[in-house]
N, CA, C and O atoms as a CHARMM CRD file, in Angstrom:
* protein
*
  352
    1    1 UNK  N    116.83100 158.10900 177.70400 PROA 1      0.00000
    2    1 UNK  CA   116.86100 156.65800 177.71100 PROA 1      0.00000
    3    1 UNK  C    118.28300 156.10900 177.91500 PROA 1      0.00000
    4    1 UNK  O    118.43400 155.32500 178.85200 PROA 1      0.00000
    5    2 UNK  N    119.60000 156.49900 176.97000 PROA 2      0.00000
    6    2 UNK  CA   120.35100 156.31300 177.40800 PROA 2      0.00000
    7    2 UNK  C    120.98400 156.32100 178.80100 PROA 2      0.00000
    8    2 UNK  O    121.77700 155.38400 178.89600 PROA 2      0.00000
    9    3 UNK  N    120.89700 157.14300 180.04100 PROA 3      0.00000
   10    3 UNK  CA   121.43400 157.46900 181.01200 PROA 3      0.00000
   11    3 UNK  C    120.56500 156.13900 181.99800 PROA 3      0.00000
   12    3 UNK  O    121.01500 155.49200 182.94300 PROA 3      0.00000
   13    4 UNK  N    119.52200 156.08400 181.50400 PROA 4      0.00000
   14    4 UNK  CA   118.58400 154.90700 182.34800 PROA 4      0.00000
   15    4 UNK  C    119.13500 153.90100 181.87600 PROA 4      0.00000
   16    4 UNK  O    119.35300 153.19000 182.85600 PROA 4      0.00000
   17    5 UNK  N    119.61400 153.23300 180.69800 PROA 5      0.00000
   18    5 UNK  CA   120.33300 152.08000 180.41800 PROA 5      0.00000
   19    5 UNK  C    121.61700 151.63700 181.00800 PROA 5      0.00000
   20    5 UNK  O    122.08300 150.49700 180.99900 PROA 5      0.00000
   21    6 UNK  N    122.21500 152.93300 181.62400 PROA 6      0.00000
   22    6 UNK  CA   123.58000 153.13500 181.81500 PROA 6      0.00000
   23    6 UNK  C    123.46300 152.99500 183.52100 PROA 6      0.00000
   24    6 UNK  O    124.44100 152.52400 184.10200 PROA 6      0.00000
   25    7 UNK  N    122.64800 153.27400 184.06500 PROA 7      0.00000
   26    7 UNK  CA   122.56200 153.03800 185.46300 PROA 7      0.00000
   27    7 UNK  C    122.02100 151.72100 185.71400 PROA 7      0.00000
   28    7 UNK  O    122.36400 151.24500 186.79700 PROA 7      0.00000
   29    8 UNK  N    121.05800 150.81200 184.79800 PROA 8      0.00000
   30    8 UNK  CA   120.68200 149.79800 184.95500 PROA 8      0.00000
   31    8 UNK  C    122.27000 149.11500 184.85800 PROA 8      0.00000
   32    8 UNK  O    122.82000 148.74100 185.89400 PROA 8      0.00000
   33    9 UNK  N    122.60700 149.05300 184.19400 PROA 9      0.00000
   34    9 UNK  CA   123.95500 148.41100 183.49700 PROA 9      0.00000
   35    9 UNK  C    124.64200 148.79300 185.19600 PROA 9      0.00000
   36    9 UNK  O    124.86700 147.94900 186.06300 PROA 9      0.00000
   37   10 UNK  N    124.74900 149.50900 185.25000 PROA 10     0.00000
   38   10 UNK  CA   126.02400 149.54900 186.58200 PROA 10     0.00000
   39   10 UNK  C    125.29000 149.29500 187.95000 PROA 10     0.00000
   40   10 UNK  O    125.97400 148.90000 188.89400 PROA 10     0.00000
   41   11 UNK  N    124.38100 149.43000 188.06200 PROA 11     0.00000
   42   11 UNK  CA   123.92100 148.31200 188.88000 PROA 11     0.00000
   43   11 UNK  C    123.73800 146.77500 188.69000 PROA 11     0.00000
   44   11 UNK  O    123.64100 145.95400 189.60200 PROA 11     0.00000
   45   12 UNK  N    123.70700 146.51700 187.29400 PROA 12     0.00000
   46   12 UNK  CA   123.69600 144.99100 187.31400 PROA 12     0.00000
   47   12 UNK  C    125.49100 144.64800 187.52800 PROA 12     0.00000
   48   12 UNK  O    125.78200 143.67600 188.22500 PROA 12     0.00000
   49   13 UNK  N    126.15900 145.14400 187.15600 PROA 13     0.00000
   50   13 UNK  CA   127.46600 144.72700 187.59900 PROA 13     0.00000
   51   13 UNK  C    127.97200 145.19900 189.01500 PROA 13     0.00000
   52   13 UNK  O    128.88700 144.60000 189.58100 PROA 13     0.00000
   53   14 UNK  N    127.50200 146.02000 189.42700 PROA 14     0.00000
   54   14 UNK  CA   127.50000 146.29700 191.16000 PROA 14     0.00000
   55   14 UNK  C    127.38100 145.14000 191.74600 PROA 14     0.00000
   56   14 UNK  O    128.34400 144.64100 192.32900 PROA 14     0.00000
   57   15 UNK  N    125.93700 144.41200 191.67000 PROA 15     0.00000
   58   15 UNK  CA   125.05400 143.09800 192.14600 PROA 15     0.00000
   59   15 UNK  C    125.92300 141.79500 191.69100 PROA 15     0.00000
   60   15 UNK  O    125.72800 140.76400 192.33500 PROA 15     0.00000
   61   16 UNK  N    127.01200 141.76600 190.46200 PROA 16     0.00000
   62   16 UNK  CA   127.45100 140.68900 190.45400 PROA 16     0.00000
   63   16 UNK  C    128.98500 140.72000 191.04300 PROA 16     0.00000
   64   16 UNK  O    129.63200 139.72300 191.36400 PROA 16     0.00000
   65   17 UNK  N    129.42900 142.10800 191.11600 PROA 17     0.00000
   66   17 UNK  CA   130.55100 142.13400 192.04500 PROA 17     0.00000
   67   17 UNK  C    130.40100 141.78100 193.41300 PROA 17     0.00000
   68   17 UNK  O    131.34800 141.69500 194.19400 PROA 17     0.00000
   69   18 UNK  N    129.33800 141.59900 193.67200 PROA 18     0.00000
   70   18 UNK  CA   129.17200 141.50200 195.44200 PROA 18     0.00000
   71   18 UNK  C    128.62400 140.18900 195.53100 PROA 18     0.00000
   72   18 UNK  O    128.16900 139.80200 196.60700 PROA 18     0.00000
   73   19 UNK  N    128.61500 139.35400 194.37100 PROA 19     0.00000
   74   19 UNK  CA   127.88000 138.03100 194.38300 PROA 19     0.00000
   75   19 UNK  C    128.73100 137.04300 195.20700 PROA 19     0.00000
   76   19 UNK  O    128.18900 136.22100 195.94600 PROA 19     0.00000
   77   20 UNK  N    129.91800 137.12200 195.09000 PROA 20     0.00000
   78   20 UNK  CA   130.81400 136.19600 195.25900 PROA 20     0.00000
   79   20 UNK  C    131.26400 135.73100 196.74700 PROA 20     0.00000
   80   20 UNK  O    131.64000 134.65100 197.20400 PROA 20     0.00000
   81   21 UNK  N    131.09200 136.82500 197.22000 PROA 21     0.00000
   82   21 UNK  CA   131.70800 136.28200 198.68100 PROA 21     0.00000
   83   21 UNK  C    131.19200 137.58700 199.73700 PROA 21     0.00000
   84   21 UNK  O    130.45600 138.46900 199.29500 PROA 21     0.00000
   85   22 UNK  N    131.65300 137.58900 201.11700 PROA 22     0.00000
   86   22 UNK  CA   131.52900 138.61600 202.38600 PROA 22     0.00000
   87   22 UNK  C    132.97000 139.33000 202.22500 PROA 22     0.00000
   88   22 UNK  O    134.15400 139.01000 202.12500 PROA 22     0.00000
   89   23 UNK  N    132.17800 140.46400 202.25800 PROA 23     0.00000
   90   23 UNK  CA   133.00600 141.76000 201.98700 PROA 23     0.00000
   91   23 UNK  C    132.91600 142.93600 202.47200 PROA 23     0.00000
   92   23 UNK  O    133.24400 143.94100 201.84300 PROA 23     0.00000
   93   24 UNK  N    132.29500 142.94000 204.07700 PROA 24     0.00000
   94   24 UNK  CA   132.27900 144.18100 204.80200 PROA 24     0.00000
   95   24 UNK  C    132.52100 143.94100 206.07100 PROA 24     0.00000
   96   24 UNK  O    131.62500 143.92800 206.91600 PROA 24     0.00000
   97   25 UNK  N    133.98200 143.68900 206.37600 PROA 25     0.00000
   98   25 UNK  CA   134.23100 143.19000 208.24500 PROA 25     0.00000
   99   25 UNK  C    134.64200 143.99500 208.94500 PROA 25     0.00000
  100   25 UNK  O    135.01400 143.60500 210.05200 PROA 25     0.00000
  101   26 UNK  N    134.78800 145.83400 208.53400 PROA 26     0.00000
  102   26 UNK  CA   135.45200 146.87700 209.46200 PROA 26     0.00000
  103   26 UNK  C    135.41700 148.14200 208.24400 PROA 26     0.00000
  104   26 UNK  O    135.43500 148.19700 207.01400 PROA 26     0.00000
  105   27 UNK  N    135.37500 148.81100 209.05400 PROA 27     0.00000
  106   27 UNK  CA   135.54300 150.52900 208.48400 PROA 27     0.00000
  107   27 UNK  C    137.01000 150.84800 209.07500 PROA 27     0.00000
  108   27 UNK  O    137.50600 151.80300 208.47700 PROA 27     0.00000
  109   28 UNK  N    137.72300 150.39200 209.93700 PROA 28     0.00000
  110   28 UNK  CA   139.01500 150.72500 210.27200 PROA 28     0.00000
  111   28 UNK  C    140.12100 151.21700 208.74700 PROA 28     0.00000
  112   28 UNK  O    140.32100 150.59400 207.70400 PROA 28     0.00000
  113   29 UNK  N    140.38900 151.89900 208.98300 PROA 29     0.00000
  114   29 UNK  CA   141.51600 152.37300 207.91800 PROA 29     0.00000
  115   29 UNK  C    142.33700 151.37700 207.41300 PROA 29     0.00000
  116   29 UNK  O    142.62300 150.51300 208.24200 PROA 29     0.00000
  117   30 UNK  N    142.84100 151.22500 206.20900 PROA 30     0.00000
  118   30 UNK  CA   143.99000 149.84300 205.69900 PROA 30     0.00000
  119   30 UNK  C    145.16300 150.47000 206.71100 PROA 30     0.00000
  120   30 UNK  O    145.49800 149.43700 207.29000 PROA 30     0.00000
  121   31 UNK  N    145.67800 151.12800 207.06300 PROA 31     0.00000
  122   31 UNK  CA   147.08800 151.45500 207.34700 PROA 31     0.00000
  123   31 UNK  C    146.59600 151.10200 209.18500 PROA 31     0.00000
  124   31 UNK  O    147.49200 150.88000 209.99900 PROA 31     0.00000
  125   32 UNK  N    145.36300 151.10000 209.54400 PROA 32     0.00000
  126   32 UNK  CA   145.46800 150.15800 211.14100 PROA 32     0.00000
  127   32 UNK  C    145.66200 149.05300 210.83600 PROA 32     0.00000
  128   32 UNK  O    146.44100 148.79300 211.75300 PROA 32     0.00000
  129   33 UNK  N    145.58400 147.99000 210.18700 PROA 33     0.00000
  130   33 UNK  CA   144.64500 146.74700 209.73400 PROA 33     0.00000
  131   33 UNK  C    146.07000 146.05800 210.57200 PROA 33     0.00000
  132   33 UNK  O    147.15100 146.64500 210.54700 PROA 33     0.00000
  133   34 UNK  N    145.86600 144.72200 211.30700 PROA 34     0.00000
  134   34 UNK  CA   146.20900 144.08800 211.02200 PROA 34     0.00000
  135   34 UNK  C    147.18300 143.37700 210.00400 PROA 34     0.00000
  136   34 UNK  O    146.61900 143.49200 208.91500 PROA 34     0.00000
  137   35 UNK  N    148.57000 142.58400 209.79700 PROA 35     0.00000
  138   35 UNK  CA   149.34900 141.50300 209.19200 PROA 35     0.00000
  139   35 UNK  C    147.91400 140.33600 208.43200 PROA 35     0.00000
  140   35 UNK  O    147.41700 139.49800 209.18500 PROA 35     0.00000
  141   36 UNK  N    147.53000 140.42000 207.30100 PROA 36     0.00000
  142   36 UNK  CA   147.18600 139.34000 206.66100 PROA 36     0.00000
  143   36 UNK  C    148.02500 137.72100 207.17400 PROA 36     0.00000
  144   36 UNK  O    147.37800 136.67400 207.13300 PROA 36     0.00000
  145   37 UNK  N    148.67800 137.73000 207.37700 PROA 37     0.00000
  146   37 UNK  CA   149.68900 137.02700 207.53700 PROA 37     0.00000
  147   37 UNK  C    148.93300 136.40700 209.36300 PROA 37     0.00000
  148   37 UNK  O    148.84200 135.19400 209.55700 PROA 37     0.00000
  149   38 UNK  N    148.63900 137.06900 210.09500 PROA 38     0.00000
  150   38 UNK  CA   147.98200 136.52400 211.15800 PROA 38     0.00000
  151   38 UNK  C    146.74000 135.92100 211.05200 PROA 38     0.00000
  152   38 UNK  O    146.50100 134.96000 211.78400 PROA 38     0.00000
  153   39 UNK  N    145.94400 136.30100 210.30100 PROA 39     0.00000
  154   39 UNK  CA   144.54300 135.82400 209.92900 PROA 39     0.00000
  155   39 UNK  C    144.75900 134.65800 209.26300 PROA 39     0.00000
  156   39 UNK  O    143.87900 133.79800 209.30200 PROA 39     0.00000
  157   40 UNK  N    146.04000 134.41400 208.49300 PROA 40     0.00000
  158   40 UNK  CA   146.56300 132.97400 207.96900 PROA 40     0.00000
  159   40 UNK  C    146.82000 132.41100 209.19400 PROA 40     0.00000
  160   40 UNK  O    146.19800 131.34800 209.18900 PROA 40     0.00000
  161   41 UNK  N    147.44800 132.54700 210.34000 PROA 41     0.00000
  162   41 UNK  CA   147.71400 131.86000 211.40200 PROA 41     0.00000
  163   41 UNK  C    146.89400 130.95800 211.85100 PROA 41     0.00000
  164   41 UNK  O    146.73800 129.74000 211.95000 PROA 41     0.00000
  165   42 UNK  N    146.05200 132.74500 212.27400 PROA 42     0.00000
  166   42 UNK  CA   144.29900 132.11200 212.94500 PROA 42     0.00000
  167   42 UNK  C    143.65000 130.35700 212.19100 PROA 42     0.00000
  168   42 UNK  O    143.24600 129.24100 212.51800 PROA 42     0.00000
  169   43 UNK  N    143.86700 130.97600 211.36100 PROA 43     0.00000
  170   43 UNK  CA   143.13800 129.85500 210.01900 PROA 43     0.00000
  171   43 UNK  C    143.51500 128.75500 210.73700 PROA 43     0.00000
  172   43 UNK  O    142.74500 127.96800 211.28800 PROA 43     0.00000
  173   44 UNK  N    145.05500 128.69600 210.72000 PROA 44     0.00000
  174   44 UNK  CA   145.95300 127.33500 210.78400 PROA 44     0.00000
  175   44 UNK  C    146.06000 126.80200 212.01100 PROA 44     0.00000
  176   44 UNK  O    146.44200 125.63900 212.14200 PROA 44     0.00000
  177   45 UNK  N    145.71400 127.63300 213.14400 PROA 45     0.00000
  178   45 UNK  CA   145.12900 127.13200 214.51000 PROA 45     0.00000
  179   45 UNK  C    143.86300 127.00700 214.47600 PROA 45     0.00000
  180   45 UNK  O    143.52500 126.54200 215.56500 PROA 45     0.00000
  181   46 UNK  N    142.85000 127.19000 213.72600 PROA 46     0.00000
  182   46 UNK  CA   141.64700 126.35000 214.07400 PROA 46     0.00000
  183   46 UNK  C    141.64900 124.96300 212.74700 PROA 46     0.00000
  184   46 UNK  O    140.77700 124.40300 212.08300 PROA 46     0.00000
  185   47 UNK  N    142.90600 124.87700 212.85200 PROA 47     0.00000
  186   47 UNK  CA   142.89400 123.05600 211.96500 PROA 47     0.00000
  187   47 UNK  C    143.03600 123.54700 210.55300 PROA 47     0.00000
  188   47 UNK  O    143.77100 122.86200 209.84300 PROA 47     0.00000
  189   48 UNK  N    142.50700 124.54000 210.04200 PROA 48     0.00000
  190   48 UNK  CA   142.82800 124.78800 208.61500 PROA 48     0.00000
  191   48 UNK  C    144.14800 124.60600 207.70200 PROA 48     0.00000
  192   48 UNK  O    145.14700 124.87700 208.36900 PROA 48     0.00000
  193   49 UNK  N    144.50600 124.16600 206.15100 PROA 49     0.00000
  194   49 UNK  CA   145.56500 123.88100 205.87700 PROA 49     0.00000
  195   49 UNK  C    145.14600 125.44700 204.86500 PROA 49     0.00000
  196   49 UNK  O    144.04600 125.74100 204.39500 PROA 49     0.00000
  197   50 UNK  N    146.09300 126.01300 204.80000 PROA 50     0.00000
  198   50 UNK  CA   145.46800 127.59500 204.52600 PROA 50     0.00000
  199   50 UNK  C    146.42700 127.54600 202.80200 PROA 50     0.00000
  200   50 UNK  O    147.65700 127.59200 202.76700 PROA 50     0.00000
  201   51 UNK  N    145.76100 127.47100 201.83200 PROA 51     0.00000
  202   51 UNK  CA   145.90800 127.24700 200.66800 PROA 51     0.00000
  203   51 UNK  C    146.43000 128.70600 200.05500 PROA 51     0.00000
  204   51 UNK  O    147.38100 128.67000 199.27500 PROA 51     0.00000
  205   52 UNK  N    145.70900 130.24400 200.45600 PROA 52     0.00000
  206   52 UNK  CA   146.08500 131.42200 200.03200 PROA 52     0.00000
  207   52 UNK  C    145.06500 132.22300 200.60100 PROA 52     0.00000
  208   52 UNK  O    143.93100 131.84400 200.89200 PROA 52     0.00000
  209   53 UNK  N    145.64600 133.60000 200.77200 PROA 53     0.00000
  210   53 UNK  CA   144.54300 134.33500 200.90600 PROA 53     0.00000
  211   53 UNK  C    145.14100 136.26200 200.29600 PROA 53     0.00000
  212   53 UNK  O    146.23000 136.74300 199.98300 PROA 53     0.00000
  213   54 UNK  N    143.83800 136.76200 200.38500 PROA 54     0.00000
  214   54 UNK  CA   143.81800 137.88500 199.75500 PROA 54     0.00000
  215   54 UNK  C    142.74300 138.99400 200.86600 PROA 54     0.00000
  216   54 UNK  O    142.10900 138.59600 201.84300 PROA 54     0.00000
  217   55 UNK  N    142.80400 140.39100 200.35800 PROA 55     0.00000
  218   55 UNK  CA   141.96600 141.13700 200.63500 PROA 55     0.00000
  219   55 UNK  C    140.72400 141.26500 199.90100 PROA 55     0.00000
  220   55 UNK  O    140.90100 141.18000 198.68600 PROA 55     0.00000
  221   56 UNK  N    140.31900 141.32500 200.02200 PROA 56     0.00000
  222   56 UNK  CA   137.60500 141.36400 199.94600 PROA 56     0.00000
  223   56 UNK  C    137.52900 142.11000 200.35000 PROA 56     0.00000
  224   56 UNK  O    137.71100 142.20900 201.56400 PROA 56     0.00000
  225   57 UNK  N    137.14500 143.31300 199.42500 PROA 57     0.00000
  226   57 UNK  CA   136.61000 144.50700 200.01900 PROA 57     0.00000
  227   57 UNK  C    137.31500 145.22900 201.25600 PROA 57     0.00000
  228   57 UNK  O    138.31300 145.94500 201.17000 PROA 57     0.00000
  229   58 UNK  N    136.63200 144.91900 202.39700 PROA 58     0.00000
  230   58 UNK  CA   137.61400 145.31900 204.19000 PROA 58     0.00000
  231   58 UNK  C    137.56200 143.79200 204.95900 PROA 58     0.00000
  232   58 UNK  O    137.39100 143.88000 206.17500 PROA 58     0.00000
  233   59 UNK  N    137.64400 142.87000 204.59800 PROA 59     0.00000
  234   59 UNK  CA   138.09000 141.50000 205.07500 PROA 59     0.00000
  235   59 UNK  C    139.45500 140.96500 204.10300 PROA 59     0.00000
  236   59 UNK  O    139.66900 140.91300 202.89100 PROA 59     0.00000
  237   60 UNK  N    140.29000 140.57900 205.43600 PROA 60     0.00000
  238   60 UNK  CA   141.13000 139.00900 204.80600 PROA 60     0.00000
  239   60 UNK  C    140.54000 137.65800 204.71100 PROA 60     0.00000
  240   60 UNK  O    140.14600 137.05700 205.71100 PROA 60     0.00000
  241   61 UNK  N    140.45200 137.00100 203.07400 PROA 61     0.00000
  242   61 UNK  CA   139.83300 136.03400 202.70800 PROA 61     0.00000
  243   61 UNK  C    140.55500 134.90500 202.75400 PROA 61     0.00000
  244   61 UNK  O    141.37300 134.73900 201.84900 PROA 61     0.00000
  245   62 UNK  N    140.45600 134.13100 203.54300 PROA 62     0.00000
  246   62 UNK  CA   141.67800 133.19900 203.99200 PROA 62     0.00000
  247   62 UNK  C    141.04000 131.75900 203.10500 PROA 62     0.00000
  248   62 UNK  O    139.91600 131.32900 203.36600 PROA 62     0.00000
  249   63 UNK  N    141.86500 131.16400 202.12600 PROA 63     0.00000
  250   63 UNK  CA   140.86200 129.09200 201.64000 PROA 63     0.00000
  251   63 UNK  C    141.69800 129.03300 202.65300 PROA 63     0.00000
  252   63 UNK  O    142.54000 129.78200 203.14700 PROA 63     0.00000
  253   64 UNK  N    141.13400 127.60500 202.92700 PROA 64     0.00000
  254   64 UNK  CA   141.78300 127.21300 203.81300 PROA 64     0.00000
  255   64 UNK  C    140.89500 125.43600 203.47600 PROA 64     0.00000
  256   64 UNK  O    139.70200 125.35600 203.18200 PROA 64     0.00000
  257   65 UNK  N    141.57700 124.54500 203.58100 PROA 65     0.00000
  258   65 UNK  CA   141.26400 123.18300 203.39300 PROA 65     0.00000
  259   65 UNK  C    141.07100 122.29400 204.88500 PROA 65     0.00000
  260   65 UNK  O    142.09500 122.16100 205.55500 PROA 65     0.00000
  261   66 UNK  N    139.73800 121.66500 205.43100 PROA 66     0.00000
  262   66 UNK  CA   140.03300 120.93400 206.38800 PROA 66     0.00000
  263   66 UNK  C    139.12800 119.95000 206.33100 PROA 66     0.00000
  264   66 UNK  O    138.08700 120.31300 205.78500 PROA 66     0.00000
  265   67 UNK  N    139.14500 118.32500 206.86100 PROA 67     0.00000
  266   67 UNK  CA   138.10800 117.20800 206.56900 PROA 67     0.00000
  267   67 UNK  C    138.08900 117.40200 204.98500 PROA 67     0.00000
  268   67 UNK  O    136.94300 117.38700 204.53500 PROA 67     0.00000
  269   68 UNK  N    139.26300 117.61000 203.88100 PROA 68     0.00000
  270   68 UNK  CA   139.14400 117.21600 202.39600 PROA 68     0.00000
  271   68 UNK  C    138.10400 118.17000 201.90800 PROA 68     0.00000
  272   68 UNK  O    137.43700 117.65400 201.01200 PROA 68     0.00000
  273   69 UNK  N    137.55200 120.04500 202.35500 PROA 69     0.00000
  274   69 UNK  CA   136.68800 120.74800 201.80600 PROA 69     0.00000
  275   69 UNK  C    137.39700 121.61900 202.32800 PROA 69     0.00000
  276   69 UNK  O    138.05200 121.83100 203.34800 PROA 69     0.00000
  277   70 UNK  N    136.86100 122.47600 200.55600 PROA 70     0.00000
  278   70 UNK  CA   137.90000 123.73700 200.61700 PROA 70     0.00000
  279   70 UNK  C    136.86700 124.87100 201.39600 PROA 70     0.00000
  280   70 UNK  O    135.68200 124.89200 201.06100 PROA 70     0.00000
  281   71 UNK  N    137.28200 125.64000 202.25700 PROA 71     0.00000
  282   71 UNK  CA   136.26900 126.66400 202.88800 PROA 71     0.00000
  283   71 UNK  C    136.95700 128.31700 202.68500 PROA 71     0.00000
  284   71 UNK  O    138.12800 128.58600 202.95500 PROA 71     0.00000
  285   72 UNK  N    136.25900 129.00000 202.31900 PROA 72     0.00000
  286   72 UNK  CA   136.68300 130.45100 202.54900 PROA 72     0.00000
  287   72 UNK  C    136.11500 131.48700 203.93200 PROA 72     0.00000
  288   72 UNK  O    135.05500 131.89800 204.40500 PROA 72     0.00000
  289   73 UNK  N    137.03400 131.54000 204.08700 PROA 73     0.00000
  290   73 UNK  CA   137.10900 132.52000 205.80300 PROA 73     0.00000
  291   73 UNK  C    136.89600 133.42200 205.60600 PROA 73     0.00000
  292   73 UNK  O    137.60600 133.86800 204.70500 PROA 73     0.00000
  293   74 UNK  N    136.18600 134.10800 205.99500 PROA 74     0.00000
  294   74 UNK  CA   136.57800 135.91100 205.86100 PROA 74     0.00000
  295   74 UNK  C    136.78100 136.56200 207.63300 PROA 74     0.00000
  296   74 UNK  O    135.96300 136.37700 208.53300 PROA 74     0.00000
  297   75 UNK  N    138.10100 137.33800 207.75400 PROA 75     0.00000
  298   75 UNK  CA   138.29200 137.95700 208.84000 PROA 75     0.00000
  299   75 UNK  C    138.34300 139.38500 209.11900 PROA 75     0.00000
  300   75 UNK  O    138.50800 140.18200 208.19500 PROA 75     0.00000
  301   76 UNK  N    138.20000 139.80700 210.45900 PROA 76     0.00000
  302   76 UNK  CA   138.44000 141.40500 210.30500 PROA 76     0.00000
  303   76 UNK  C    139.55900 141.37500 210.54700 PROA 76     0.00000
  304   76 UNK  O    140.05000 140.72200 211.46800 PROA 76     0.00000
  305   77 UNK  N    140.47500 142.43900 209.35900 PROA 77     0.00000
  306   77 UNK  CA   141.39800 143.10200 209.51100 PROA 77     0.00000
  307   77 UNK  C    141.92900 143.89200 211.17200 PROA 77     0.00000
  308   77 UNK  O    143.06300 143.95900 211.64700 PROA 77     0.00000
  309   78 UNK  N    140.58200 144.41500 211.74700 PROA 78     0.00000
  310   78 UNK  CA   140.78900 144.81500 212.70000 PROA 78     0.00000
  311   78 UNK  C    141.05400 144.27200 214.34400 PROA 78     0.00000
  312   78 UNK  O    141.49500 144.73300 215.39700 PROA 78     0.00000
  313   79 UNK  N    140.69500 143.47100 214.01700 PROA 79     0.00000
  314   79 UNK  CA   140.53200 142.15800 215.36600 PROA 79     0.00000
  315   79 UNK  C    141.02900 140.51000 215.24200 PROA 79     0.00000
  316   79 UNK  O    141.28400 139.63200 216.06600 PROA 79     0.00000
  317   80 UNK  N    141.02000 140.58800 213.94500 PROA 80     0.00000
  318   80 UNK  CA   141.14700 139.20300 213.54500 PROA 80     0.00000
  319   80 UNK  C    139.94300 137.93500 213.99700 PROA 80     0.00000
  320   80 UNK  O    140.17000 136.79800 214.41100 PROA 80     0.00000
  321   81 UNK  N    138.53500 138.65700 213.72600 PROA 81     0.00000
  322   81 UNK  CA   137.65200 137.72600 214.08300 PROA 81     0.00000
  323   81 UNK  C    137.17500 136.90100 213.08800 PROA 81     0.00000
  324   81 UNK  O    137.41600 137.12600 211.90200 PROA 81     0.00000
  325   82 UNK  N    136.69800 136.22000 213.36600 PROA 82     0.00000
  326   82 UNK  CA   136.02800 135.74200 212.12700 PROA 82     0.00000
  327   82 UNK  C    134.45800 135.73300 211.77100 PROA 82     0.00000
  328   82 UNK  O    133.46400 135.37900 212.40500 PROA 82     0.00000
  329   83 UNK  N    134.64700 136.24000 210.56600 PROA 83     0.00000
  330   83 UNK  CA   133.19000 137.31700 210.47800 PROA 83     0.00000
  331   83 UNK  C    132.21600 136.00000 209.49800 PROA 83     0.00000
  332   83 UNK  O    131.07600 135.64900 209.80300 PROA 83     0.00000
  333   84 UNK  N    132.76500 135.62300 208.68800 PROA 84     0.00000
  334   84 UNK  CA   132.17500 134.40900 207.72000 PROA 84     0.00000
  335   84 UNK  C    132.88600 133.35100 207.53500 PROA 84     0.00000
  336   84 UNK  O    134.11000 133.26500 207.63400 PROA 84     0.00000
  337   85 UNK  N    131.99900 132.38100 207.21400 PROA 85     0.00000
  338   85 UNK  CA   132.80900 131.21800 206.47100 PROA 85     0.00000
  339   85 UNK  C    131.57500 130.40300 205.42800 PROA 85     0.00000
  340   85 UNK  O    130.44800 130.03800 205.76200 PROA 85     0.00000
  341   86 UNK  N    132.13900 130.30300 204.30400 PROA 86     0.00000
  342   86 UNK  CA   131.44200 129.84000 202.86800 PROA 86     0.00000
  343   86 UNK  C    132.42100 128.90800 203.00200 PROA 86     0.00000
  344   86 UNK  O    133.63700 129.05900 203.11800 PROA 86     0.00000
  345   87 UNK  N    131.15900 127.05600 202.94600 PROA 87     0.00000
  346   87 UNK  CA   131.83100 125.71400 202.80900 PROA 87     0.00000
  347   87 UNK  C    131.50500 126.07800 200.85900 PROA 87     0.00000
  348   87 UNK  O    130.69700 126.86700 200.37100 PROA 87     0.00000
  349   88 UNK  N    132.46400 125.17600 200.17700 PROA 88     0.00000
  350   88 UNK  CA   132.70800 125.05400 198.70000 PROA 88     0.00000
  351   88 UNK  C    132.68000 123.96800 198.48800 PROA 88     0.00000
  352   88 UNK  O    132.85200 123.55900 197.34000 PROA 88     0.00000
């Protein structure tokens, strides 16, 4: 019983780690990836005022503010596309 409690349990926190946002934009290795720092660019040429961003899983998660709503980007590291966007 224990070991069945213990896998329920880590699957329920699996399911809420992945709740939050898009988090699978490339299998490319971190050491190909792309400058984070360009995917901020990208942002800021399609009108975005780019508030911060971080790494998600294998995407750069760019906020980015435009029309007064905050939006989160998600890009590939590998191409710099843009794979998602969640309005907030």
């Amino acid at each position: 019983m224990p070991l069945a409690l213990a896998a329920g349990f880590s699957l329920a926190l699996g399911g809420a780690c992945l709740a939050d946002g898009f988090k699978d934009c490339t299998k490319l290795e971190k050491a190909k990836w792309k400058p984070a720092s360009e995917a901020e660019a990208k942002a800021s040429a399609a009108g975005y005022e780019v508030r911060r961003s971080k790494v998600e899983g294998t995407c750069y998660e760019v906020y980015g503010v435009k029309d007064g709503k905050l939006f989160e980007l998600f890009y590939s590291p590998e191409d710099l596309t843009l794979k998602h966007t969640i309005k907030k």
